[in-house]
């Protein structure tokens, strides 16, 4: 708590006995009305004798009555009586002091540190250490005021510090604190804790005086004057100005101070008008919450705010009115968060963690307004405040979709009562709406009062078997109310410190749910034939219990589990407004209404199973859908902490049968609504739990849960591997399932769990495979399942499971078919994996996928991956194939290669040639396919690649043939001197040159026609003049002959084309040349001159060419000057 060294609030006025009661009235700052505090014997007396009547009476008066009322009631109060009242007015329980001095909810809990750090740093623990270290001194109690000094020992970095501490108290509550340490925090500092605990633990060592006004009453005039003068002398620097001011006012007849009788006394205790509540520094609460909110992106700030919410719950459980007061302060800061307006303006959503904080805020207000002991005027005040916040424009909506949802797109109930209602016209529910509605609820129903107050409340003569009967057939009480609302009552009872009452109501609610479940099952059995004939059903639960803002199932589960762990507060009293409880077995209330041999744990588990198995519609909006998933996983995590015994297994069997036969009331019924929340995660838990005990039932549950109707064939046609893309464009028919990817992954997990469990059981594996093929619609998830099955089947510590391998292969084949005509970035990985899987299955599987390749692979995949891998040495070694098997497999691969080459020669011809190398007929067939496709469908790049391959394999004439075909498709313009095809052109010319004059003569016209780039042509020309054609033939055989003449064909044609290309390129470059390219252009002309000079009249041609340039481009004076300098 932020302890400020300042004057305390004005105290009530005290005067001599004999004045009227009216003159004793005074004013103080007040707070909310608070309930009775916890009590415990604080005195340290060692005697075993009974308490005196004086102490008993004084203690009760000190707890309930403000001291002013005591003074008004009795004209004269004996001093011993006053002393005992003052003595007993200080808090006697350390629990509240702990609550107000740390985030920890229990001072004895060693895991209390707020951030998981050193718990000794908590103020409460540090206060205990200071007390036990003898650091508390000068303790003095004057009336209702305690003071003392606490010495903070010196450390290596800090000197010793002495802090003056003052504490005011009233009716066993600390009402104000001040400390000289200057610490600013929500909670009391360690020095206040140390002084408080000193008074609690060592009350007889504290020097106790009556209020100072009583002492002053006993003084005469001279004594009073001496007292005042000594006080001024000791503290003259601090009080002299104030003393003089007061003296002047007292001596003035008309001063305000003389208009009232008596004078304030800070030690005189509370006035009648004072609120009785523990000291809470409101400013520090506001500042701390504001600080935490400003750090919104950090994990620590959210944790601190959650700890504050826990502190509110702790206060409520202690029935401390500061709980509501603190929550009001927190809510004010939340509503003032500037990010709310920013998010609203930008249409963005708040973060998930922040959204959860708002949820907790709304839930806490629900608990507060449902308090069973609050007064009507108090509830009215809360209602006004809640409506005020609810009316603020930026108040967050309950479904979390503030400002980012388009109307009409999230309506998942077109056939319901509100199916045609425009969502834009419906009022949105805010986080406070439920609390506002709860203000209309009350606790005065006599049946409800009996349920929560009496373990003996039964009616064995009650035979009303109607829907809303008050008792079941056993005479046990039932409570019919909207389930989340009824559970909110349970949460309110728990939160306000009534654990036994909460438990009784929980059991009544659960017995009601059990009865409804049985009635629903009976009803469905009567209507089953008709419903199944129609093949459809409507949703029966528009509001699911799991993922609900009030978390009804979680509340019931926690209440029962806490009772099972014996964590209930046994000292908690019965409600004053209810009938008193006469159950002698306080440690085990409500056991009367459990089945024989049933435990709270069993009841909690059954409740969770009922809630998780409820058929419910998928809610609208991303946040609400994520909350369904999150709450389901949270509840399942709690269930997994429970060890299953025979009794619990029996409950699992019972609920599993209910769920399978429950019809429209069960998410695992035979027919479900298309947009119901899927049961995959829940079914996986049921499956693993039941499998060791009842495998048949476990598989029934899991197989039933595999369905995902929202993706079934009733959707519009499209790519069903990613069917959720259709959702956003068909409003009012297909909901926006934002969590669909998560749901599909959970479906995949369920299937994988079944595959693992079914290993070695061919019948089960076949059933699971059929379910996967029918219900899983995402290719990526089927691929994952195929991989999972493969891993399970080929574990290192056991022989491969051939049945499971076949399941893996079958799933892989399905993936291939699903993704054959769609883009998938994992496609190559999938194909490679399938070949690996088929290899593990055996040679027949490889042969099968090659025989039906056209339904599984593209031609490119079939040749470059499938056939190539099948033909590799590693595959042959892995399968231990003999020569006959190798030949059969190779034959299938060659047949596949030729078929692919026919279908897609551009991409498969080379692979086909490679695969057919060892079979002459197949190779010739592949080559002919290439020739047939060359004229039409193949590019020059593909033809050049195959031509090079042919040369490499020893077929130069075939390579030449393909090269000429490639040249016919090529076109290189004048400026493409870095084109990637240049190397192919040079290679083709070199190949022709090596084959002989005729071949070279045949290809040069093609080169001249296709290549317009001067530098490329000149390069070819030079290479052709260096050696005689055919001089370097295949196998390095040399032949004799003359160099070819540049004046005769075919080189003359090439030379003329090269010179012409230089001339055209020169004019093209001069059209848009800039001065920074002049030097580069001069070098280009130098290369051109070298080519011109290769002709017998080249010198003349080049001179004429230069002269023409000078004439045509004489305007480019600087450039022409450079031309003259270089070329004359």
XYZ file of N, CA, C and O in Angstrom, residues 765-859:
380
model
N -7.628 -51.719 -38.579
C -6.920 -50.813 -39.500
C -7.763 -50.520 -40.740
O -7.813 -49.388 -41.223
N -8.423 -51.529 -41.245
C -9.286 -51.321 -42.409
C -10.421 -50.352 -42.083
O -10.750 -49.463 -42.880
N -10.991 -50.493 -40.898
C -12.086 -49.607 -40.477
C -11.603 -48.177 -40.322
O -12.271 -47.230 -40.762
N -10.442 -48.016 -39.706
C -9.881 -46.673 -39.509
C -9.550 -46.042 -40.856
O -9.809 -44.860 -41.085
N -8.977 -46.845 -41.768
C -8.638 -46.336 -43.096
C -9.890 -45.829 -43.810
O -9.889 -44.736 -44.395
N -10.958 -46.607 -43.767
C -12.209 -46.177 -44.411
C -12.711 -44.871 -43.806
O -13.184 -43.985 -44.530
N -12.592 -44.727 -42.496
C -13.049 -43.505 -41.838
C -12.222 -42.301 -42.273
O -12.759 -41.213 -42.526
N -10.917 -42.500 -42.371
C -10.040 -41.406 -42.809
C -10.389 -40.994 -44.231
O -10.529 -39.802 -44.544
N -10.515 -41.975 -45.112
C -10.808 -41.677 -46.515
C -12.153 -40.977 -46.681
O -12.325 -40.157 -47.571
N -13.070 -41.276 -45.805
C -14.406 -40.678 -45.899
C -14.457 -39.282 -45.280
O -15.129 -38.386 -45.814
N -13.752 -39.083 -44.185
C -13.981 -37.882 -43.369
C -12.886 -36.823 -43.423
O -13.163 -35.662 -43.123
N -11.661 -37.202 -43.755
C -10.575 -36.211 -43.772
C -10.517 -35.606 -45.168
O -10.371 -36.330 -46.162
N -10.612 -34.294 -45.243
C -10.747 -33.623 -46.542
C -9.503 -32.828 -46.933
O -9.437 -32.311 -48.040
N -8.562 -32.709 -46.063
C -7.362 -31.926 -46.348
C -6.227 -32.850 -46.774
O -5.870 -33.787 -46.052
N -5.674 -32.580 -47.940
C -4.590 -33.432 -48.441
C -3.373 -33.413 -47.525
O -2.710 -34.437 -47.329
N -3.083 -32.268 -46.943
C -1.911 -32.179 -46.071
C -2.079 -33.048 -44.832
O -1.122 -33.663 -44.344
N -3.322 -33.123 -44.322
C -3.547 -33.948 -43.133
C -3.565 -35.433 -43.477
O -3.080 -36.270 -42.690
N -4.091 -35.795 -44.653
C -4.028 -37.198 -45.066
C -2.578 -37.606 -45.270
O -2.169 -38.722 -44.905
N -1.791 -36.704 -45.827
C -0.357 -36.993 -46.009
C 0.332 -37.198 -44.662
O 1.157 -38.102 -44.493
N -0.031 -36.379 -43.685
C 0.550 -36.541 -42.347
C 0.167 -37.902 -41.764
O 0.990 -38.586 -41.144
N -1.091 -38.283 -41.952
C -1.538 -39.579 -41.446
C -0.801 -40.716 -42.145
O -0.434 -41.723 -41.509
N -0.588 -40.563 -43.438
C 0.166 -41.583 -44.166
C 1.584 -41.702 -43.611
O 2.103 -42.806 -43.410
N 2.212 -40.558 -43.347
C 3.560 -40.565 -42.775
C 3.567 -41.181 -41.373
O 4.467 -41.952 -41.026
N 2.537 -40.811 -40.568
C 2.444 -41.374 -39.213
C 2.320 -42.896 -39.278
O 2.996 -43.626 -38.530
N 1.448 -43.384 -40.152
C 1.255 -44.829 -40.282
C 2.550 -45.509 -40.719
O 2.897 -46.596 -40.235
N 3.267 -44.865 -41.609
C 4.543 -45.423 -42.090
C 5.561 -45.527 -40.950
O 6.243 -46.549 -40.784
N 5.639 -44.460 -40.134
C 6.589 -44.469 -39.008
C 6.223 -45.553 -38.000
O 7.094 -46.268 -37.495
N 4.914 -45.661 -37.721
C 4.470 -46.665 -36.742
C 4.753 -48.070 -37.273
O 5.157 -48.965 -36.529
N 4.551 -48.257 -38.583
C 4.718 -49.585 -39.177
C 6.172 -50.010 -39.267
O 6.476 -51.202 -39.321
N 7.084 -49.047 -39.292
C 8.504 -49.363 -39.509
C 9.369 -48.976 -38.323
O 10.498 -48.521 -38.494
N 8.828 -49.127 -37.131
C 9.619 -48.827 -35.940
C 10.855 -49.726 -35.903
O 10.816 -50.900 -36.274
N 11.955 -49.162 -35.412
C 13.234 -49.864 -35.461
C 13.245 -51.129 -34.610
O 13.973 -52.072 -34.898
N 12.463 -51.148 -33.526
C 12.540 -52.256 -32.582
C 11.603 -53.412 -32.927
O 11.389 -54.312 -32.124
N 11.014 -53.386 -34.114
C 10.105 -54.474 -34.482
C 10.094 -54.650 -35.998
O 10.545 -53.785 -36.749
N 9.579 -55.792 -36.428
C 9.447 -56.047 -37.858
C 8.380 -55.132 -38.442
O 7.417 -54.771 -37.760
N 8.521 -54.772 -39.719
C 7.498 -53.912 -40.331
C 6.130 -54.565 -40.304
O 5.996 -55.770 -40.520
N 5.119 -53.749 -40.018
C 3.734 -54.221 -40.026
C 3.184 -54.005 -41.431
O 2.871 -52.885 -41.832
N 3.083 -55.075 -42.187
C 2.727 -54.947 -43.606
C 1.329 -54.394 -43.793
O 1.064 -53.622 -44.725
N 0.402 -54.736 -42.900
C -0.967 -54.213 -43.020
C -0.980 -52.707 -42.830
O -1.631 -51.977 -43.593
N -0.255 -52.234 -41.827
C -0.199 -50.797 -41.579
C 0.555 -50.085 -42.695
O 0.214 -48.957 -43.068
N 1.565 -50.763 -43.265
C 2.268 -50.190 -44.420
C 1.317 -50.021 -45.601
O 1.367 -49.014 -46.313
N 0.438 -50.996 -45.793
C -0.530 -50.895 -46.894
C -1.512 -49.753 -46.638
O -1.922 -49.053 -47.576
N -1.892 -49.556 -45.370
C -2.749 -48.407 -45.035
C -2.021 -47.112 -45.367
O -2.598 -46.180 -45.952
N -0.757 -47.052 -44.993
C 0.051 -45.866 -45.290
C 0.105 -45.608 -46.788
O -0.076 -44.477 -47.255
N 0.338 -46.688 -47.560
C 0.399 -46.552 -49.014
C -0.935 -46.110 -49.578
O -0.994 -45.230 -50.456
N -2.017 -46.684 -49.094
C -3.349 -46.326 -49.586
C -3.650 -44.852 -49.337
O -4.212 -44.152 -50.189
N -3.273 -44.357 -48.142
C -3.465 -42.937 -47.844
C -2.586 -42.079 -48.744
O -3.007 -41.013 -49.217
N -1.363 -42.526 -48.982
C -0.478 -41.791 -49.883
C -1.033 -41.706 -51.289
O -0.950 -40.662 -51.953
N -1.608 -42.800 -51.761
C -2.221 -42.799 -53.093
C -3.393 -41.819 -53.146
O -3.587 -41.120 -54.153
N -4.158 -41.745 -52.064
C -5.274 -40.794 -52.017
C -4.757 -39.362 -52.095
O -5.326 -38.516 -52.782
N -3.673 -39.098 -51.399
C -3.069 -37.763 -51.456
C -2.638 -37.442 -52.876
O -2.855 -36.326 -53.374
N -2.029 -38.416 -53.551
C -1.582 -38.190 -54.926
C -2.757 -37.825 -55.833
O -2.666 -36.908 -56.657
N -3.847 -38.550 -55.662
C -5.023 -38.271 -56.501
C -5.632 -36.908 -56.172
O -6.082 -36.192 -57.068
N -5.637 -36.540 -54.876
C -6.235 -35.262 -54.466
C -5.429 -34.068 -54.965
O -5.999 -33.020 -55.289
N -4.115 -34.208 -55.008
C -3.258 -33.059 -55.323
C -2.738 -33.080 -56.757
O -1.935 -32.222 -57.127
N -3.191 -34.045 -57.559
C -2.657 -34.173 -58.919
C -2.912 -32.931 -59.759
O -2.046 -32.481 -60.500
N -4.112 -32.363 -59.627
C -4.470 -31.223 -60.487
C -4.488 -29.896 -59.744
O -5.013 -28.901 -60.235
N -3.906 -29.869 -58.532
C -3.870 -28.617 -57.768
C -2.428 -28.252 -57.444
O -1.533 -29.110 -57.436
N -2.213 -26.992 -57.157
C -0.877 -26.540 -56.775
C -0.646 -26.860 -55.304
O -1.462 -26.537 -54.449
N 0.463 -27.511 -55.031
C 0.810 -27.838 -53.649
C 2.327 -27.804 -53.527
O 3.037 -28.562 -54.201
N 2.801 -26.925 -52.653
C 4.255 -26.734 -52.566
C 4.986 -27.960 -52.010
O 6.201 -28.090 -52.163
N 4.232 -28.894 -51.421
C 4.846 -30.111 -50.877
C 4.728 -31.299 -51.842
O 5.040 -32.427 -51.476
N 4.299 -31.034 -53.044
C 3.989 -32.126 -53.971
C 5.210 -33.024 -54.242
O 5.103 -34.247 -54.202
N 6.366 -32.452 -54.498
C 7.559 -33.266 -54.788
C 7.915 -34.137 -53.577
O 8.280 -35.297 -53.723
N 7.797 -33.549 -52.382
C 8.053 -34.321 -51.161
C 7.080 -35.493 -51.059
O 7.469 -36.612 -50.695
N 5.808 -35.221 -51.390
C 4.791 -36.278 -51.323
C 5.104 -37.415 -52.292
O 4.984 -38.602 -51.951
N 5.517 -37.063 -53.511
C 5.809 -38.085 -54.524
C 7.002 -38.933 -54.090
O 6.968 -40.172 -54.162
N 8.059 -38.278 -53.636
C 9.245 -39.028 -53.187
C 8.886 -39.966 -52.030
O 9.346 -41.105 -51.979
N 8.059 -39.426 -51.096
C 7.679 -40.257 -49.956
C 6.879 -41.473 -50.404
O 7.063 -42.585 -49.895
N 5.971 -41.270 -51.369
C 5.133 -42.377 -51.827
C 5.987 -43.488 -52.424
O 5.731 -44.679 -52.184
N 6.996 -43.132 -53.188
C 7.877 -44.142 -53.775
C 8.608 -44.901 -52.671
O 8.751 -46.127 -52.723
N 9.041 -44.150 -51.632
C 9.703 -44.799 -50.491
C 8.762 -45.783 -49.811
O 9.147 -46.911 -49.464
N 7.519 -45.334 -49.610
C 6.526 -46.195 -48.960
C 6.245 -47.431 -49.808
O 6.197 -48.563 -49.293
N 6.065 -47.248 -51.117
C 5.804 -48.378 -52.011
C 6.981 -49.350 -52.020
O 6.794 -50.575 -52.099
N 8.174 -48.828 -51.914
C 9.370 -49.680 -51.854
C 9.333 -50.576 -50.626
O 9.674 -51.767 -50.684
N 8.892 -49.972 -49.473
C 8.798 -50.761 -48.241
C 7.718 -51.836 -48.353
O 7.860 -52.930 -47.807
N 6.638 -51.520 -49.065
C 5.558 -52.501 -49.215
C 6.015 -53.672 -50.083
O 5.718 -54.842 -49.799
N 6.746 -53.356 -51.156
C 7.257 -54.438 -51.993
C 7.234 -54.105 -53.463
O 6.665 -53.094 -53.895
N 7.850 -55.003 -54.283
C 8.007 -54.747 -55.711
C 6.659 -54.626 -56.402
O 6.497 -53.839 -57.345
N 5.686 -55.365 -55.941
C 4.374 -55.307 -56.598
C 3.733 -53.926 -56.429
O 2.985 -53.462 -57.299
N 4.011 -53.257 -55.300
C 3.469 -51.919 -55.079
C 4.114 -50.919 -56.029
O 3.437 -50.039 -56.589
N 5.424 -51.059 -56.205
C 6.114 -50.175 -57.160
C 5.575 -50.391 -58.568
O 5.333 -49.438 -59.319
N 5.416 -51.648 -58.957
C 4.896 -51.945 -60.293
C 3.487 -51.394 -60.448
O 3.135 -50.852 -61.506
N 2.703 -51.468 -59.380
C 1.319 -50.990 -59.433
C 1.254 -49.481 -59.651
O 0.466 -49.002 -60.475
N 2.062 -48.732 -58.908
C 1.991 -47.271 -59.069
C 2.514 -46.839 -60.440
O 2.085 -45.813 -60.981
N 3.435 -47.643 -61.036
C 3.901 -47.297 -62.385
C 2.864 -47.656 -63.434
O 2.708 -46.959 -64.437
N 2.133 -48.732 -63.201
C 1.088 -49.118 -64.148
C -0.031 -48.073 -64.185
O -0.609 -47.819 -65.252
N -0.345 -47.485 -63.027
C -1.446 -46.504 -62.974
C -0.911 -45.088 -62.740
O -1.553 -44.280 -62.077
N 0.222 -44.782 -63.294
C 0.887 -43.503 -63.007
C 0.037 -42.307 -63.401
O 0.079 -41.255 -62.752
N -0.738 -42.435 -64.459
C -1.481 -41.285 -64.994
C -2.573 -40.805 -64.041
O -3.046 -39.675 -64.158
N -2.997 -41.654 -63.091
C -3.992 -41.207 -62.097
C -3.326 -40.642 -60.843
O -4.020 -40.114 -59.967
N -2.007 -40.770 -60.760
C -1.301 -40.382 -59.534
C -0.299 -39.265 -59.735
O -0.117 -38.418 -58.854
N 0.381 -39.263 -60.904
C 1.506 -38.339 -61.089
C 1.364 -37.573 -62.399
O 0.679 -38.003 -63.330
N 2.046 -36.454 -62.459
C 2.216 -35.770 -63.733
C 3.295 -36.524 -64.505
O 4.103 -37.257 -63.908
N 3.355 -36.377 -65.820
C 4.406 -37.063 -66.586
C 5.813 -36.731 -66.073
O 6.673 -37.612 -66.005
